[in-house]
CSV table of C-alpha atoms in Angstrom, one decimal:
chain,number,residue,atom,x,y,z
A,72,MET,CA,147.0,35.1,61.1
A,73,SER,CA,147.9,34.8,64.7
A,74,HIS,CA,147.2,38.6,65.4
A,75,THR,CA,146.4,38.9,69.0
A,76,THR,CA,142.5,40.4,69.8
A,77,ALA,CA,144.0,44.1,69.8
A,78,ASN,CA,145.5,43.5,66.5
A,79,LYS,CA,142.9,41.9,65.4
A,80,ASN,CA,140.4,44.9,67.0
A,81,GLU,CA,142.7,47.7,65.3
A,82,LEU,CA,142.4,46.2,62.1
A,83,LEU,CA,138.2,45.4,61.4
A,84,ALA,CA,138.5,49.1,62.7
A,85,ARG,CA,140.1,49.8,59.9
A,86,VAL,CA,138.6,47.8,57.4
A,87,ARG,CA,134.8,49.1,58.6
A,88,ARG,CA,136.4,53.1,58.4
A,89,ILE,CA,137.1,51.5,54.6
A,90,ALA,CA,133.5,50.7,54.4
A,91,GLY,CA,132.1,53.8,55.5
A,92,GLN,CA,134.2,55.7,53.3
A,93,VAL,CA,133.0,53.8,49.9
A,94,ALA,CA,129.8,53.9,51.2
A,95,ALA,CA,130.0,57.8,51.0
A,96,ILE,CA,131.3,57.3,47.1
A,97,GLU,CA,129.2,55.5,46.8
A,98,LYS,CA,126.3,58.2,47.5
A,99,ALA,CA,128.0,61.0,46.3
A,100,ILE,CA,127.9,59.6,42.9
A,101,ALA,CA,124.6,58.6,43.5
A,102,GLY,CA,123.7,61.5,44.4
A,103,GLU,CA,125.5,63.5,41.1
A,104,GLU,CA,128.3,65.2,43.2
A,105,GLY,CA,130.8,66.9,41.5
A,106,CYS,CA,133.7,65.1,40.0
A,107,SER,CA,136.4,66.6,42.2
A,108,ALA,CA,135.0,65.9,45.6
A,109,VAL,CA,134.4,62.6,45.0
A,110,LEU,CA,137.6,62.5,43.2
A,111,HIS,CA,139.4,63.9,46.6
A,112,GLN,CA,136.9,60.8,48.2
A,113,VAL,CA,138.4,58.3,45.9
A,114,ALA,CA,142.0,58.7,46.7
A,115,GLY,CA,141.6,59.2,50.5
A,116,VAL,CA,140.5,55.8,50.3
A,117,ARG,CA,143.3,54.9,48.5
A,118,GLY,CA,145.1,56.6,51.1
A,119,ALA,CA,143.8,53.6,53.2
A,120,VAL,CA,143.8,50.8,51.8
A,121,LEU,CA,147.7,51.6,51.3
A,122,GLY,CA,147.5,52.2,54.8
A,123,LEU,CA,146.3,48.8,55.6
A,124,MET,CA,147.8,46.4,53.1
A,125,ASP,CA,151.3,48.1,55.0
A,126,GLU,CA,149.9,47.4,58.8
A,127,LEU,CA,149.2,43.6,57.7
A,128,ILE,CA,152.9,43.6,56.2
A,129,GLU,CA,154.5,44.8,58.7
A,130,ASP,CA,152.3,42.2,60.7
A,131,HIS,CA,153.2,39.0,58.5
A,132,LEU,CA,157.0,40.3,58.8
A,133,ARG,CA,157.2,40.3,62.4
A,134,GLU,CA,155.1,37.4,63.1
A,135,HIS,CA,156.1,34.7,60.6
A,136,VAL,CA,159.1,35.9,59.2
A,137,ALA,CA,160.9,37.7,61.6
A,138,ARG,CA,159.8,36.4,65.1
A,139,PRO,CA,162.1,34.3,67.1
A,140,GLY,CA,161.2,31.0,67.6
A,141,LEU,CA,160.3,30.2,63.7
A,142,ALA,CA,161.6,26.8,61.8
A,143,ASP,CA,163.8,28.6,59.1
A,144,ALA,CA,161.2,26.6,56.2
A,145,GLU,CA,158.5,28.6,57.8
A,146,ARG,CA,160.6,31.7,57.6
A,147,ALA,CA,161.3,30.4,53.9
A,148,ARG,CA,157.4,30.1,53.3
A,149,ALA,CA,156.1,33.2,54.9
A,150,ALA,CA,159.2,35.6,53.0
A,151,ASP,CA,158.0,33.9,49.0
A,152,GLU,CA,154.5,34.6,50.6
A,153,LEU,CA,155.8,38.5,51.4
A,154,ALA,CA,158.0,38.8,48.4
A,155,ALA,CA,155.0,37.8,46.0
A,156,ILE,CA,152.7,40.8,47.6
A,157,ILE,CA,155.1,43.4,47.6
A,158,ARG,CA,155.9,42.6,43.5
A,159,ARG,CA,152.5,42.4,42.9
A,160,TYR,CA,152.3,46.1,45.5
A,161,GLY,CA,155.1,48.3,43.8
A,162,LYS,CA,152.8,48.0,40.2
B,258,MET,CA,129.7,66.0,37.2
B,259,SER,CA,127.5,65.6,34.6
B,260,HIS,CA,127.7,62.5,33.4
B,261,THR,CA,125.2,60.6,31.3
B,262,THR,CA,123.1,57.8,33.2
B,263,ALA,CA,124.7,54.5,31.3
B,264,ASN,CA,128.5,56.4,33.5
B,265,LYS,CA,126.6,56.7,36.1
B,266,ASN,CA,125.4,53.5,36.7
B,267,GLU,CA,128.9,52.2,35.4
B,268,LEU,CA,130.8,54.0,38.3
B,269,LEU,CA,128.1,52.7,41.2
B,270,ALA,CA,128.6,49.5,40.1
B,271,ARG,CA,131.7,50.0,40.3
B,272,VAL,CA,131.9,51.1,43.7
B,273,ARG,CA,129.7,48.7,44.8
B,274,ARG,CA,132.2,45.8,43.8
B,275,ILE,CA,134.8,47.8,45.5
B,276,ALA,CA,132.3,47.6,49.0
B,277,GLY,CA,132.0,43.5,48.4
B,278,GLN,CA,135.5,43.8,48.2
B,279,VAL,CA,135.7,45.4,51.4
B,280,ALA,CA,133.2,43.9,53.0
B,281,ALA,CA,135.1,40.1,51.9
B,282,ILE,CA,138.4,41.5,54.2
B,283,GLU,CA,136.3,42.2,57.0
B,284,LYS,CA,134.8,39.0,56.5
B,285,ALA,CA,138.3,37.2,56.1
B,286,ILE,CA,140.2,38.9,59.6
B,287,ALA,CA,137.2,38.3,61.5
B,288,GLY,CA,136.8,34.6,60.0
B,289,GLU,CA,141.4,34.9,60.7
B,290,GLU,CA,142.4,33.8,57.8
B,291,GLY,CA,145.7,33.3,56.3
B,292,CYS,CA,148.0,36.3,56.1
B,293,SER,CA,148.9,36.0,53.0
B,294,ALA,CA,145.2,35.7,51.9
B,295,VAL,CA,144.5,38.6,53.3
B,296,LEU,CA,146.9,40.9,51.4
B,297,HIS,CA,146.3,39.5,48.5
B,298,GLN,CA,142.3,40.5,49.3
B,299,VAL,CA,143.0,43.6,49.7
B,300,ALA,CA,145.9,44.8,46.4
B,301,GLY,CA,142.9,43.2,44.9
B,302,VAL,CA,140.7,46.2,46.5
B,303,ARG,CA,143.9,48.7,46.3
B,304,GLY,CA,143.9,48.1,41.9
B,305,ALA,CA,140.2,48.2,41.6
B,306,VAL,CA,140.3,51.8,43.6
B,307,LEU,CA,142.9,52.4,41.4
B,308,GLY,CA,140.6,51.6,38.4
B,309,LEU,CA,137.8,53.5,39.7
B,310,MET,CA,140.1,56.6,40.6
B,311,ASP,CA,141.8,56.6,36.5
B,312,GLU,CA,138.3,56.5,35.3
B,313,LEU,CA,137.2,59.4,37.0
B,314,ILE,CA,139.9,61.4,36.5
B,315,GLU,CA,139.7,60.7,32.6
B,316,ASP,CA,135.6,61.6,32.8
B,317,HIS,CA,136.4,65.1,34.6
B,318,LEU,CA,139.1,65.2,31.7
B,319,ARG,CA,136.8,64.4,28.7
B,320,GLU,CA,133.6,66.7,30.4
B,321,HIS,CA,135.3,69.1,32.2
B,322,VAL,CA,138.8,69.7,30.6
B,323,ALA,CA,138.4,69.3,27.1
B,324,ARG,CA,135.1,68.6,25.8
B,325,PRO,CA,133.8,71.3,23.0
B,326,GLY,CA,132.0,74.7,23.8
B,327,LEU,CA,133.6,74.9,27.5
B,328,ALA,CA,134.4,78.6,28.5
B,329,ASP,CA,137.8,79.2,28.7
B,330,ALA,CA,137.6,80.1,33.2
B,331,GLU,CA,135.4,76.8,33.2
B,332,ARG,CA,138.8,74.7,31.4
B,333,ALA,CA,140.9,76.8,33.2
B,334,ARG,CA,139.2,76.0,36.6
B,335,ALA,CA,138.5,72.1,35.7
B,336,ALA,CA,142.4,71.8,35.1
B,337,ASP,CA,143.1,73.1,38.1
B,338,GLU,CA,141.1,71.0,40.2
B,339,LEU,CA,142.5,68.0,38.0
B,340,ALA,CA,146.4,69.2,38.5
B,341,ALA,CA,146.0,69.4,43.0
B,342,ILE,CA,144.1,65.3,42.4
B,343,ILE,CA,147.1,64.2,40.2
B,344,ARG,CA,149.7,65.6,42.4
B,345,ARG,CA,147.7,64.5,45.6
B,346,TYR,CA,147.2,60.9,43.8
B,347,GLY,CA,151.3,60.4,42.6
B,348,LYS,CA,152.2,60.0,46.2
C,69,MET,CA,156.3,70.4,23.3
C,70,SER,CA,155.6,73.9,24.0
C,71,HIS,CA,156.9,75.0,26.8
C,72,THR,CA,158.7,78.2,27.4
C,73,THR,CA,162.5,78.4,28.2
C,74,ALA,CA,161.8,78.6,31.6
C,75,ASN,CA,159.4,75.7,32.2
C,76,LYS,CA,162.1,73.8,30.3
C,77,ASN,CA,165.4,74.6,32.2
C,78,GLU,CA,163.3,73.5,35.8
C,79,LEU,CA,162.7,70.3,33.9
C,80,LEU,CA,166.3,70.1,32.7
C,81,ALA,CA,166.9,70.7,36.0
C,82,ARG,CA,165.1,67.7,37.6
C,83,VAL,CA,166.3,65.3,35.3
C,84,ARG,CA,169.7,66.1,35.9
C,85,ARG,CA,169.3,65.4,40.1
C,86,ILE,CA,167.7,62.9,39.2
C,87,ALA,CA,169.6,61.2,37.1
C,88,GLY,CA,172.6,62.0,40.4
C,89,GLN,CA,170.4,60.2,42.6
C,90,VAL,CA,171.5,57.7,40.1
C,91,ALA,CA,174.8,57.8,40.4
C,92,ALA,CA,175.0,57.9,43.7
C,93,ILE,CA,172.9,54.6,43.6
C,94,GLU,CA,175.0,52.7,41.6
C,95,LYS,CA,178.3,53.8,43.4
C,96,ALA,CA,176.6,52.3,46.7
C,97,ILE,CA,175.5,49.6,45.6
C,98,ALA,CA,179.4,49.0,43.9
C,99,GLY,CA,180.5,50.5,47.6
C,100,GLU,CA,179.0,47.7,49.2
C,101,GLU,CA,176.7,50.2,51.5
C,102,GLY,CA,174.1,48.8,53.2
C,103,CYS,CA,170.7,47.6,51.9
C,104,SER,CA,169.1,49.5,54.1
C,105,ALA,CA,171.3,53.1,52.9
C,106,VAL,CA,170.3,52.2,49.3
C,107,LEU,CA,166.7,51.2,50.0
C,108,HIS,CA,166.1,55.2,51.5
C,109,GLN,CA,168.3,56.4,48.1
C,110,VAL,CA,165.9,54.4,45.7
C,111,ALA,CA,162.7,55.7,47.7
C,112,GLY,CA,164.3,58.3,47.5
C,113,VAL,CA,164.6,58.7,43.4
C,114,ARG,CA,160.9,57.4,43.3
C,115,GLY,CA,159.4,60.0,45.1
C,116,ALA,CA,161.7,62.4,42.5
C,117,VAL,CA,160.4,60.5,39.5
C,118,LEU,CA,156.7,60.3,40.6
C,119,GLY,CA,157.3,64.5,40.4
C,120,LEU,CA,158.9,64.8,37.7
C,121,MET,CA,155.6,62.8,36.4
C,122,ASP,CA,153.5,65.3,38.0
C,123,GLU,CA,155.0,67.9,36.1
C,124,LEU,CA,154.8,66.8,33.0
C,125,ILE,CA,151.2,66.0,33.6
C,126,GLU,CA,150.5,68.6,35.2
C,127,ASP,CA,152.0,70.6,32.0
C,128,HIS,CA,150.8,68.6,29.3
C,129,LEU,CA,147.0,69.1,30.9
C,130,ARG,CA,147.4,73.2,31.0
C,131,GLU,CA,149.3,73.3,27.7
C,132,HIS,CA,147.1,71.1,25.0
C,133,VAL,CA,144.3,70.6,26.5
C,134,ALA,CA,143.2,73.5,28.8
C,135,ARG,CA,144.9,76.5,27.1
C,136,PRO,CA,142.6,78.8,25.1
C,137,GLY,CA,142.1,78.8,21.8
C,138,LEU,CA,143.1,75.1,20.7
C,139,ALA,CA,141.3,73.3,17.7
C,140,ASP,CA,138.8,71.0,19.4
C,141,ALA,CA,140.5,68.2,18.1
C,142,GLU,CA,144.0,69.3,19.2
C,143,ARG,CA,142.0,69.1,22.8
C,144,ALA,CA,140.6,66.1,22.0
C,145,ARG,CA,143.8,64.1,21.1
C,146,ALA,CA,145.7,65.3,24.1
C,147,ALA,CA,142.9,64.2,26.2
C,148,ASP,CA,143.5,61.0,25.2
C,149,GLU,CA,147.0,61.2,25.4
C,150,LEU,CA,146.5,62.0,28.6
C,151,ALA,CA,144.0,59.4,29.7
C,152,ALA,CA,146.7,57.0,28.1
C,153,ILE,CA,149.6,57.8,30.4
C,154,ILE,CA,147.4,58.4,33.5
C,155,ARG,CA,146.2,54.4,32.8
C,156,ARG,CA,149.7,53.3,32.3
C,157,TYR,CA,150.5,55.0,35.5
C,158,GLY,CA,147.8,54.5,38.4
C,159,LYS,CA,148.7,50.8,38.0
D,253,MET,CA,174.6,44.7,51.8
D,254,SER,CA,176.4,41.1,51.6
D,255,HIS,CA,174.8,40.1,48.3
D,256,THR,CA,176.9,37.8,46.3
D,257,THR,CA,178.9,38.9,43.9
D,258,ALA,CA,176.2,37.8,40.9
D,259,ASN,CA,173.5,39.2,42.3
D,260,LYS,CA,175.6,42.6,42.5
D,261,ASN,CA,176.4,42.7,39.2
D,262,GLU,CA,173.2,42.8,38.1
D,263,LEU,CA,171.8,45.2,40.5
D,264,LEU,CA,174.6,47.4,38.9
D,265,ALA,CA,173.4,47.0,35.6
D,266,ARG,CA,169.8,47.1,36.0
D,267,VAL,CA,171.3,50.7,37.5
D,268,ARG,CA,173.4,51.9,34.9
D,269,ARG,CA,170.5,51.3,32.8
D,270,ILE,CA,168.2,53.3,34.9
D,271,ALA,CA,170.9,55.6,34.0
D,272,GLY,CA,170.7,55.4,30.4
D,273,GLN,CA,166.9,55.9,30.7
D,274,VAL,CA,166.9,59.4,32.3
D,275,ALA,CA,170.0,59.9,30.0
D,276,ALA,CA,167.3,59.9,27.4
D,277,ILE,CA,164.6,62.1,28.9
D,278,GLU,CA,167.0,64.8,29.5
D,279,LYS,CA,168.1,64.5,25.9
D,280,ALA,CA,164.2,64.2,24.7
D,281,ILE,CA,163.3,67.7,27.2
D,282,ALA,CA,166.5,69.7,25.3
D,283,GLY,CA,165.6,68.3,22.1
D,284,GLU,CA,161.7,69.7,22.9
D,285,GLU,CA,160.7,66.6,22.1
D,286,GLY,CA,156.3,65.4,21.9
D,287,CYS,CA,155.0,65.9,26.0
D,288,SER,CA,153.6,62.8,25.4
D,289,ALA,CA,156.7,61.4,24.1
D,290,VAL,CA,158.8,62.3,27.4
D,291,LEU,CA,155.9,60.9,29.5
D,292,HIS,CA,155.5,57.6,28.2
D,293,GLN,CA,159.7,58.1,29.2
D,294,VAL,CA,159.3,58.8,32.8
D,295,ALA,CA,156.4,56.2,33.0
D,296,GLY,CA,158.8,53.8,32.0
D,297,VAL,CA,161.4,54.7,34.0
D,298,ARG,CA,159.3,55.1,36.5
D,299,GLY,CA,158.3,50.9,36.2
D,300,ALA,CA,162.3,50.7,36.7
D,301,VAL,CA,162.5,52.1,39.8
D,302,LEU,CA,159.9,50.2,41.2
D,303,GLY,CA,161.7,46.6,40.1
D,304,LEU,CA,164.7,48.1,41.4
D,305,MET,CA,163.1,48.1,44.4
D,306,ASP,CA,161.3,45.7,44.7
D,307,GLU,CA,165.0,43.2,43.9
D,308,LEU,CA,166.5,45.4,46.9
D,309,ILE,CA,163.1,44.5,49.6
D,310,GLU,CA,163.3,41.5,48.1
D,311,ASP,CA,167.3,40.4,48.9
D,312,HIS,CA,167.2,42.8,52.0
D,313,LEU,CA,164.2,40.2,53.4
D,314,ARG,CA,165.5,36.9,52.5
D,315,GLU,CA,169.6,37.7,53.9
D,316,HIS,CA,168.8,39.9,56.4
D,317,VAL,CA,165.2,38.7,58.4
D,318,ALA,CA,164.6,35.5,56.8
D,319,ARG,CA,168.2,33.9,56.0
D,320,PRO,CA,168.5,30.3,58.7
D,321,GLY,CA,171.3,31.3,61.1
D,322,LEU,CA,170.6,35.4,62.3
D,323,ALA,CA,170.3,36.0,65.6
D,324,ASP,CA,167.1,37.3,67.3
D,325,ALA,CA,168.2,41.5,67.1
D,326,GLU,CA,169.3,40.8,63.5
D,327,ARG,CA,166.0,39.8,62.5
D,328,ALA,CA,164.5,41.9,64.9
D,329,ARG,CA,166.5,45.4,63.4
D,330,ALA,CA,166.4,44.0,60.0
D,331,ALA,CA,162.4,43.9,60.0
D,332,ASP,CA,162.3,47.7,61.7
D,333,GLU,CA,164.5,48.6,58.7
D,334,LEU,CA,162.3,47.2,56.1
D,335,ALA,CA,159.3,48.3,57.9
D,336,ALA,CA,160.3,51.7,57.5
D,337,ILE,CA,160.7,51.8,53.9
D,338,ILE,CA,157.5,49.9,53.3
D,339,ARG,CA,155.4,52.0,55.3
D,340,ARG,CA,157.7,55.2,53.2
D,341,TYR,CA,157.0,53.7,49.9
D,342,GLY,CA,153.3,53.0,50.1
D,343,LYS,CA,152.5,56.3,49.8
């Protein structure tokens, strides 16, 4: 992961927000909050995880497949990795 | 959320596993692990969150819509809540 | 499927629109249109299919699980069917 | 879409299978088949559309981003297109 520091910090901030959302769900279930409220919280985490995934896919695509100066074999390997993720993701 | 204690404990265990997976992703990004490895970890969280959501939807359906003895208005309200979640979820 | 006639006509109109979108994709691939244009057409069909699915799930929920006057066993069976669909759907 | 003829024929066969599945759903709704059966047919189309989408994304990635000999600007443009699709897709 040859991300710039700025990008890495942004990804870490996203992951920490997701961790906070998951902690809130644990608390809501422990506190026996209403089903419907918990479901909306879980739907929020789902959206945040999908957003993180899209960002990581895009970073991988730009850094490891499209970036000028890569060797053909590097691009091919990174494209294989990405195709495997997308096939898994689309289910 | 009128879950039995057993069900609540199972849900809490699921949410704690997800929290552990999210913590591992934070560590992986901080440690600059490979993109592809991080992507597979995020895909794993996505699957776990979708599984939790399915479980909560099913609990809500059985407890608040289908359970014998509920008033018609209670069922109708719970069905409205569930329909709102599913419309949000399917996007 | 004990839909009213109005509802049935609306569902049929939705399915026919999807059939039209699929026919347009076939034509686009046959005519060697650009990858990106075809991908957006397929994303459009995906959205339309998810929308149809949400509508059918909601109809099933209201008609066969929540509707006043159903027998407990009918509700339980319809809830089982819905739970099976949602587990399949969420993957 | 610079697909080989073999690939194009395979994509067309996939799209025609989807068209056949959509036609079967129309018939099932018109014939008032059970909700649950129709829902499983729609879930089948959803799976087939996601599979087609994954295949098109993978083709685009290999042909227009990773293929040896492309100009940097061509790769960058194709990566932009793919990122836009993936952001739309992941919702």
